[in-house]
Amino acid sequence: MPELVVLTEQLLAPVPGGTGRYTRELASALAGTAPQGWTVTGVAAHHRDPEPARVSGLSDVRSLSLPRRALTLAWEYGVPLWPGGDTVHAPTPLAPAAPRKGKVLVVTVHDTVPFTHPETLTPRGAAWHQAVIRRAALRADAIVVPTDSVAAELAEHAPGPAQVHVVGHGVPDVLRTAPPEDVVERVVRELKLPSAYVLAVGTVEPRKGLDVLIAAMAGPEAPDLPLVTVGPMGWGGVDLRALAAQHGLPPGRLRALGQLTDAELSVVLHRATVLAAPSRAEGFGLPVLEAMAAGVPVVHSDAPALVEVAGGAGESAVRGDSADLARVLVSVIESPERAAAMVDRGRARAATFTWAHAAESVWRLHLGLHAARGG
């Protein structure tokens, strides 16, 4: 029985982030759409507790003999350690150095931030990602990217013989569907949610532009609403409360909720007045799609991938310009008709992105390459 192996190591990272959600959702959808006769298995490095790497629908989660750091180094230095399977999908650039003879390797590259905005990563992180992305472009059979924007930037910064395929993301049902009223009441009470607010979702790190958003919310033309943020702390020491104090945003107008469960996030998302996505750079921007699916108007930066994903359903502000961001937020918040039109466009746009569709596209890629290998 042929086997597709999905590397689920990102689910065991200290901060799985958006790539963790991608890994889980895509792996589950691949299992749910598997062609007859195929099995889908998760594989991760050796961990004391591999349970977080288990994904619904996968037949199993196998552990390799090496822990994460050793596995990363082994693949970095070209050790031919194959994780098993007839075809392998790496949902992040942490991937085997090259496919084993007769096998297939496909790698997802989420963005080109290490090349275009290296200052938003640690020097070591930028260098490592540049190296593994270049390696994938040279040695993998194919690369999956989430947007045309990333495909164009990849061709410029990491050209290679690997096929490049654009496959968008999706929205989990728990975020697309309005939560039950009893859940809403409980989450609102426990999180002390205000009745209306500007929402930002994402890992708290320099690339996300939360400093610009806080400056916008504290400025003289700011919308008269509190700011709610959702997301775990990433690297870079971004202190939201210190930024609020620096820009003069009163403590009562900032609610930093940290990391939430999907059920909690669904409530926070559906109750938001507007989602702000002020990122300096993105490869896709899942919160933009998830907010549109939930019926929330979106204001995003003019980062190319965010503009592409929003597809005209959101409103764009100039990256790094807090005054422009405040202006656009106010224009949406103070015009119910404009916001309602954005909601309609956003829902229609988000309906075209599903994890099932993403999985079907990825399957076609793997099956075509497998057949070309004589499988």
Short mmCIF file of C-alpha atoms in Angstrom, two decimals:
data_model
loop_
_atom_site.label_atom_id
_atom_site.label_comp_id
_atom_site.label_asym_id
_atom_site.label_seq_id
_atom_site.Cartn_x
_atom_site.Cartn_y
_atom_site.Cartn_z
CA MET A 1 0.00 0.00 0.00
CA PRO A 2 1.61 3.32 -1.03
CA GLU A 3 2.21 5.81 1.77
CA LEU A 4 2.28 9.60 1.96
CA VAL A 5 4.33 10.81 4.91
CA VAL A 6 3.57 14.24 6.34
CA LEU A 7 6.23 15.74 8.60
CA THR A 8 4.30 16.97 11.64
CA GLU A 9 7.32 18.24 13.59
CA GLN A 10 6.08 21.85 13.58
CA LEU A 11 3.27 20.84 15.93
CA LEU A 12 5.92 20.12 18.58
CA ALA A 13 7.66 23.48 18.24
CA PRO A 14 7.56 25.81 21.28
CA VAL A 15 5.44 28.26 19.25
CA PRO A 16 3.81 26.36 16.35
CA GLY A 17 2.29 29.58 14.96
CA GLY A 18 0.54 29.81 11.62
CA THR A 19 2.73 27.09 10.12
CA GLY A 20 1.55 24.81 12.91
CA ARG A 21 -2.07 25.44 11.97
CA TYR A 22 -1.18 24.82 8.33
CA THR A 23 0.52 21.54 9.24
CA ARG A 24 -2.44 20.28 11.26
CA GLU A 25 -5.17 21.38 8.88
CA LEU A 26 -3.43 20.22 5.70
CA ALA A 27 -2.40 16.85 7.20
CA SER A 28 -5.96 16.18 8.36
CA ALA A 29 -7.38 17.19 4.99
CA LEU A 30 -4.86 15.01 3.14
CA ALA A 31 -5.97 12.06 5.25
CA GLY A 32 -9.62 12.87 4.59
CA THR A 33 -9.13 13.06 0.81
CA ALA A 34 -6.64 10.20 0.39
CA PRO A 35 -7.08 8.20 -2.84
CA GLN A 36 -8.19 4.61 -2.45
CA GLY A 37 -5.30 2.37 -1.45
CA TRP A 38 -3.13 5.18 -0.01
CA THR A 39 -2.32 5.69 3.64
CA VAL A 40 -1.25 8.96 5.27
CA THR A 41 1.19 8.87 8.18
CA GLY A 42 2.66 11.58 10.35
CA VAL A 43 6.38 11.57 11.18
CA ALA A 44 8.26 13.74 13.67
CA ALA A 45 11.60 13.85 15.42
CA HIS A 46 12.09 11.93 18.66
CA HIS A 47 10.29 13.62 21.58
CA ARG A 48 9.42 12.48 25.06
CA ASP A 49 5.80 13.32 24.39
CA PRO A 50 4.88 13.04 20.68
CA GLU A 51 1.16 13.47 21.39
CA PRO A 52 0.90 17.07 20.06
CA ALA A 53 2.06 15.77 16.66
CA ARG A 54 -0.97 13.49 16.34
CA VAL A 55 -3.47 14.70 13.77
CA SER A 56 -7.04 13.56 13.25
CA GLY A 57 -7.31 11.06 10.40
CA LEU A 58 -3.64 10.12 10.15
CA SER A 59 -3.05 6.41 10.48
CA ASP A 60 -0.15 6.88 12.90
CA VAL A 61 2.59 9.23 14.07
CA ARG A 62 6.03 7.67 13.84
CA SER A 63 9.03 9.03 15.69
CA LEU A 64 12.43 9.18 14.06
CA SER A 65 15.52 8.15 16.02
CA LEU A 66 16.93 11.69 16.27
CA PRO A 67 15.67 14.57 18.43
CA ARG A 68 14.71 17.80 16.70
CA ARG A 69 18.07 19.58 16.89
CA ALA A 70 20.01 16.54 15.70
CA LEU A 71 17.50 15.90 12.91
CA THR A 72 17.75 19.52 11.79
CA LEU A 73 21.54 19.31 11.68
CA ALA A 74 21.50 15.95 9.91
CA TRP A 75 19.32 17.26 7.10
CA GLU A 76 21.24 20.54 7.03
CA TYR A 77 24.50 18.66 6.39
CA GLY A 78 22.98 16.34 3.80
CA VAL A 79 22.69 13.11 5.82
CA PRO A 80 20.39 10.88 3.68
CA LEU A 81 17.89 10.18 6.47
CA TRP A 82 14.58 9.40 4.76
CA PRO A 83 11.49 9.54 7.02
CA GLY A 84 9.79 6.68 5.18
CA GLY A 85 6.95 6.69 2.71
CA ASP A 86 6.70 6.67 -1.05
CA THR A 87 6.15 10.41 -1.08
CA VAL A 88 6.95 12.95 1.64
CA HIS A 89 5.29 16.31 2.24
CA ALA A 90 7.21 18.75 4.42
CA PRO A 91 4.77 21.48 5.56
CA THR A 92 7.74 23.69 6.45
CA PRO A 93 11.28 23.91 5.00
CA LEU A 94 12.47 21.47 7.69
CA ALA A 95 12.81 18.60 5.24
CA PRO A 96 15.15 15.85 4.04
CA ALA A 97 18.15 17.14 2.13
CA ALA A 98 16.93 15.38 -1.04
CA PRO A 99 14.45 12.68 -2.05
CA ARG A 100 15.58 9.07 -1.87
CA LYS A 101 15.93 7.41 -5.27
CA GLY A 102 12.51 6.55 -6.64
CA LYS A 103 10.74 8.57 -3.93
CA VAL A 104 9.10 12.01 -3.99
CA LEU A 105 9.77 15.07 -1.83
CA VAL A 106 7.50 18.13 -1.80
CA VAL A 107 8.23 21.09 0.48
CA THR A 108 5.95 23.98 1.44
CA VAL A 109 7.67 27.38 1.52
CA HIS A 110 5.32 29.78 3.29
CA ASP A 111 7.07 33.06 2.54
CA THR A 112 10.28 34.70 1.39
CA VAL A 113 10.62 36.90 4.48
CA PRO A 114 14.15 35.56 5.19
CA PHE A 115 15.23 37.15 1.89
CA THR A 116 13.01 40.23 1.67
CA HIS A 117 12.83 41.23 5.36
CA PRO A 118 15.69 39.43 7.15
CA GLU A 119 15.71 42.12 9.86
CA THR A 120 12.37 40.79 11.13
CA LEU A 121 14.03 37.46 12.03
CA THR A 122 17.01 36.57 14.16
CA PRO A 123 20.26 36.57 12.11
CA ARG A 124 20.59 32.82 12.67
CA GLY A 125 16.96 32.20 11.77
CA ALA A 126 17.20 34.24 8.58
CA ALA A 127 20.39 32.47 7.49
CA TRP A 128 18.98 29.00 8.26
CA HIS A 129 15.74 29.63 6.37
CA GLN A 130 17.57 31.08 3.39
CA ALA A 131 19.75 27.96 3.23
CA VAL A 132 16.94 25.40 3.51
CA ILE A 133 14.68 27.25 1.06
CA ARG A 134 17.49 27.40 -1.49
CA ARG A 135 18.17 23.70 -0.92
CA ALA A 136 14.51 22.83 -1.48
CA ALA A 137 14.47 24.83 -4.71
CA LEU A 138 17.50 22.89 -5.94
CA ARG A 139 16.78 19.37 -4.66
CA ALA A 140 13.10 18.84 -3.89
CA ASP A 141 10.81 17.55 -6.63
CA ALA A 142 8.35 20.37 -6.07
CA ILE A 143 7.64 23.36 -3.85
CA VAL A 144 4.21 24.47 -2.69
CA VAL A 145 3.72 28.18 -1.99
CA PRO A 146 0.51 29.85 -0.74
CA THR A 147 0.33 32.83 -3.10
CA ASP A 148 1.51 34.07 -6.48
CA SER A 149 3.39 36.78 -4.59
CA VAL A 150 5.57 34.19 -2.88
CA ALA A 151 6.06 32.30 -6.15
CA ALA A 152 7.40 35.45 -7.84
CA GLU A 153 9.69 36.32 -4.95
CA LEU A 154 10.94 32.72 -4.73
CA ALA A 155 11.91 32.80 -8.41
CA GLU A 156 13.95 35.91 -7.69
CA HIS A 157 15.64 34.89 -4.44
CA ALA A 158 15.86 31.08 -4.64
CA PRO A 159 15.59 29.88 -8.24
CA GLY A 160 15.95 26.19 -8.93
CA PRO A 161 14.64 23.25 -10.94
CA ALA A 162 11.92 22.27 -8.43
CA GLN A 163 8.39 22.76 -9.74
CA VAL A 164 6.57 25.59 -7.94
CA HIS A 165 2.83 25.24 -7.35
CA VAL A 166 0.54 27.83 -5.76
CA VAL A 167 -1.92 26.24 -3.31
CA GLY A 168 -3.90 28.50 -0.98
CA HIS A 169 -4.92 27.77 2.58
CA GLY A 170 -8.34 27.20 4.12
CA VAL A 171 -10.46 27.98 7.17
CA PRO A 172 -11.34 25.45 9.88
CA ASP A 173 -15.05 24.92 10.41
CA VAL A 174 -14.75 26.03 14.05
CA LEU A 175 -13.73 29.51 12.86
CA ARG A 176 -16.04 29.71 9.86
CA THR A 177 -19.20 28.89 11.86
CA ALA A 178 -20.66 31.15 14.53
CA PRO A 179 -20.13 29.57 17.98
CA PRO A 180 -23.07 28.44 20.16
CA GLU A 181 -24.52 31.10 22.45
CA ASP A 182 -23.56 29.30 25.66
CA VAL A 183 -19.94 29.17 24.49
CA VAL A 184 -20.08 32.86 23.58
CA GLU A 185 -21.40 33.80 27.03
CA ARG A 186 -18.74 31.77 28.80
CA VAL A 187 -15.82 33.08 26.73
CA VAL A 188 -16.99 36.70 26.94
CA ARG A 189 -17.23 36.38 30.71
CA GLU A 190 -13.90 34.61 31.18
CA LEU A 191 -11.92 36.86 28.84
CA LYS A 192 -13.78 40.04 29.84
CA LEU A 193 -14.32 40.93 26.21
CA PRO A 194 -15.51 44.45 25.41
CA SER A 195 -18.67 44.84 23.35
CA ALA A 196 -16.78 46.26 20.35
CA TYR A 197 -13.08 46.25 19.49
CA VAL A 198 -10.34 46.25 16.88
CA LEU A 199 -8.79 42.78 16.72
CA ALA A 200 -5.31 41.62 15.73
CA VAL A 201 -4.41 37.92 15.53
CA GLY A 202 -0.93 36.44 15.17
CA THR A 203 2.31 35.59 16.91
CA VAL A 204 3.67 38.63 18.72
CA GLU A 205 6.92 39.38 16.88
CA PRO A 206 8.44 42.29 14.90
CA ARG A 207 7.17 41.22 11.47
CA LYS A 208 3.51 41.52 12.47
CA GLY A 209 3.57 45.32 12.72
CA LEU A 210 1.79 45.48 16.07
CA ASP A 211 3.91 48.49 17.00
CA VAL A 212 2.35 50.34 14.05
CA LEU A 213 -1.13 49.24 15.09
CA ILE A 214 -0.66 50.40 18.68
CA ALA A 215 0.65 53.75 17.45
CA ALA A 216 -2.40 54.02 15.18
CA MET A 217 -4.78 53.25 18.05
CA ALA A 218 -3.08 55.87 20.25
CA GLY A 219 -2.96 58.63 17.64
CA PRO A 220 -5.22 61.67 17.42
CA GLU A 221 -7.24 60.17 14.55
CA ALA A 222 -7.60 56.75 16.19
CA PRO A 223 -10.89 54.86 16.26
CA ASP A 224 -12.64 55.16 19.62
CA LEU A 225 -12.43 51.45 20.40
CA PRO A 226 -10.18 49.21 22.48
CA LEU A 227 -7.57 46.98 20.85
CA VAL A 228 -7.68 43.23 21.48
CA THR A 229 -4.72 41.06 20.47
CA VAL A 230 -4.61 37.27 20.23
CA GLY A 231 -1.44 35.24 19.80
CA PRO A 232 1.51 33.74 21.65
CA MET A 233 4.78 35.54 22.27
CA GLY A 234 7.33 34.91 19.56
CA TRP A 235 10.90 36.12 19.28
CA GLY A 236 12.08 39.73 19.42
CA GLY A 237 10.81 40.75 22.84
CA VAL A 238 7.83 42.74 21.53
CA ASP A 239 6.19 44.09 24.70
CA LEU A 240 2.69 45.25 23.83
CA ARG A 241 2.06 46.99 27.13
CA ALA A 242 5.38 48.83 26.92
CA LEU A 243 4.51 49.92 23.38
CA ALA A 244 1.11 51.12 24.58
CA ALA A 245 2.77 53.20 27.32
CA GLN A 246 5.33 54.54 24.85
CA HIS A 247 2.65 55.73 22.42
CA GLY A 248 0.19 56.91 25.06
CA LEU A 249 -2.47 54.24 24.61
CA PRO A 250 -4.25 53.95 27.99
CA PRO A 251 -3.92 50.52 29.65
CA GLY A 252 -7.68 50.04 29.58
CA ARG A 253 -7.71 50.23 25.77
CA LEU A 254 -5.39 47.25 25.28
CA ARG A 255 -6.42 43.65 25.96
CA ALA A 256 -3.58 41.21 25.18
CA LEU A 257 -5.21 37.78 25.45
CA GLY A 258 -2.22 35.64 24.47
CA GLN A 259 -2.76 32.23 22.94
CA LEU A 260 -6.33 30.92 22.83
CA THR A 261 -8.03 27.68 21.94
CA ASP A 262 -9.81 27.57 18.59
CA ALA A 263 -13.17 27.66 20.40
CA GLU A 264 -12.14 30.84 22.24
CA LEU A 265 -10.66 32.38 19.11
CA SER A 266 -13.91 31.74 17.26
CA VAL A 267 -15.83 33.81 19.81
CA VAL A 268 -13.27 36.62 19.82
CA LEU A 269 -13.17 36.65 16.02
CA HIS A 270 -16.93 36.65 15.42
CA ARG A 271 -17.49 39.48 17.93
CA ALA A 272 -14.79 41.79 16.50
CA THR A 273 -15.76 45.08 14.92
CA VAL A 274 -12.84 44.93 12.48
CA LEU A 275 -9.68 42.86 12.05
CA ALA A 276 -6.41 44.75 11.60
CA ALA A 277 -3.54 42.95 9.83
CA PRO A 278 -0.68 45.50 9.76
CA SER A 279 2.12 43.04 8.90
CA ARG A 280 5.32 44.26 7.29
CA ALA A 281 5.54 41.01 5.31
CA GLU A 282 3.48 37.83 4.93
CA GLY A 283 3.32 34.79 2.72
CA PHE A 284 -0.43 34.35 3.05
CA GLY A 285 -2.04 35.85 6.17
CA LEU A 286 -4.41 33.28 7.64
CA PRO A 287 -6.11 35.73 10.04
CA VAL A 288 -7.26 37.80 7.05
CA LEU A 289 -8.97 34.79 5.47
CA GLU A 290 -10.38 33.57 8.79
CA ALA A 291 -11.84 36.98 9.62
CA MET A 292 -13.48 37.26 6.20
CA ALA A 293 -14.97 33.78 6.63
CA ALA A 294 -16.34 34.83 10.03
CA GLY A 295 -18.02 37.91 8.58
CA VAL A 296 -15.60 40.50 9.97
CA PRO A 297 -14.38 43.43 7.83
CA VAL A 298 -10.61 43.43 7.34
CA VAL A 299 -8.09 46.26 7.16
CA HIS A 300 -4.69 45.00 6.05
CA SER A 301 -1.34 46.44 5.12
CA ASP A 302 -0.29 46.72 1.49
CA ALA A 303 2.03 43.71 1.83
CA PRO A 304 1.62 41.96 -1.56
CA ALA A 305 0.44 38.60 -0.18
CA LEU A 306 -2.21 40.23 2.02
CA VAL A 307 -3.50 42.25 -0.92
CA GLU A 308 -3.63 39.06 -3.00
CA VAL A 309 -5.44 36.98 -0.38
CA ALA A 310 -7.97 39.71 0.41
CA GLY A 311 -8.70 39.99 -3.30
CA GLY A 312 -10.31 43.42 -2.97
CA ALA A 313 -12.58 42.34 -0.12
CA GLY A 314 -10.54 44.24 2.48
CA GLU A 315 -9.24 47.78 2.78
CA SER A 316 -5.52 48.45 2.46
CA ALA A 317 -3.25 50.78 4.47
CA VAL A 318 0.35 51.73 3.78
CA ARG A 319 2.81 49.49 5.61
CA GLY A 320 4.47 51.17 8.55
CA ASP A 321 2.21 54.24 8.37
CA SER A 322 0.27 54.45 11.63
CA ALA A 323 -1.66 57.56 10.57
CA ASP A 324 -2.87 55.88 7.36
CA LEU A 325 -3.81 52.74 9.29
CA ALA A 326 -5.85 54.81 11.76
CA ARG A 327 -7.56 56.62 8.90
CA VAL A 328 -8.60 53.43 7.15
CA LEU A 329 -9.80 51.79 10.38
CA VAL A 330 -11.97 54.81 11.18
CA SER A 331 -13.38 54.88 7.64
CA VAL A 332 -14.59 51.30 8.07
CA ILE A 333 -15.78 51.55 11.66
CA GLU A 334 -17.75 54.76 11.12
CA SER A 335 -19.49 53.56 7.95
CA PRO A 336 -21.83 50.62 8.64
CA GLU A 337 -22.77 50.46 4.95
CA ARG A 338 -19.13 50.19 3.91
CA ALA A 339 -18.43 47.58 6.58
CA ALA A 340 -21.46 45.53 5.52
CA ALA A 341 -20.33 45.55 1.90
CA MET A 342 -16.86 44.43 3.01
CA VAL A 343 -18.41 41.58 5.00
CA ASP A 344 -20.34 40.36 1.95
CA ARG A 345 -17.27 40.53 -0.28
CA GLY A 346 -15.13 38.89 2.37
CA ARG A 347 -17.44 35.93 2.88
CA ALA A 348 -17.62 35.37 -0.87
CA ARG A 349 -13.84 35.57 -1.14
CA ALA A 350 -13.22 33.22 1.80
CA ALA A 351 -15.65 30.65 0.42
CA THR A 352 -13.19 29.98 -2.41
CA PHE A 353 -10.51 28.81 0.06
CA THR A 354 -10.98 25.43 1.77
CA TRP A 355 -8.58 22.93 3.27
CA ALA A 356 -10.25 20.17 1.23
CA HIS A 357 -9.44 22.04 -1.97
CA ALA A 358 -5.87 22.60 -0.78
CA ALA A 359 -5.48 18.90 0.00
CA GLU A 360 -6.86 17.86 -3.38
CA SER A 361 -4.34 20.13 -5.11
CA VAL A 362 -1.49 18.72 -3.04
CA TRP A 363 -2.63 15.17 -3.76
CA ARG A 364 -2.63 15.82 -7.52
CA LEU A 365 0.94 17.03 -7.21
CA HIS A 366 2.14 14.02 -5.22
CA LEU A 367 0.30 11.49 -7.38
CA GLY A 368 1.66 12.99 -10.58
CA LEU A 369 5.23 12.92 -9.31
CA HIS A 370 4.78 9.40 -7.91
CA ALA A 371 3.50 8.16 -11.26
CA ALA A 372 6.44 9.78 -13.02
CA ARG A 373 8.74 7.78 -10.72
CA GLY A 374 7.06 4.60 -11.91
CA GLY A 375 4.90 4.23 -8.81
#
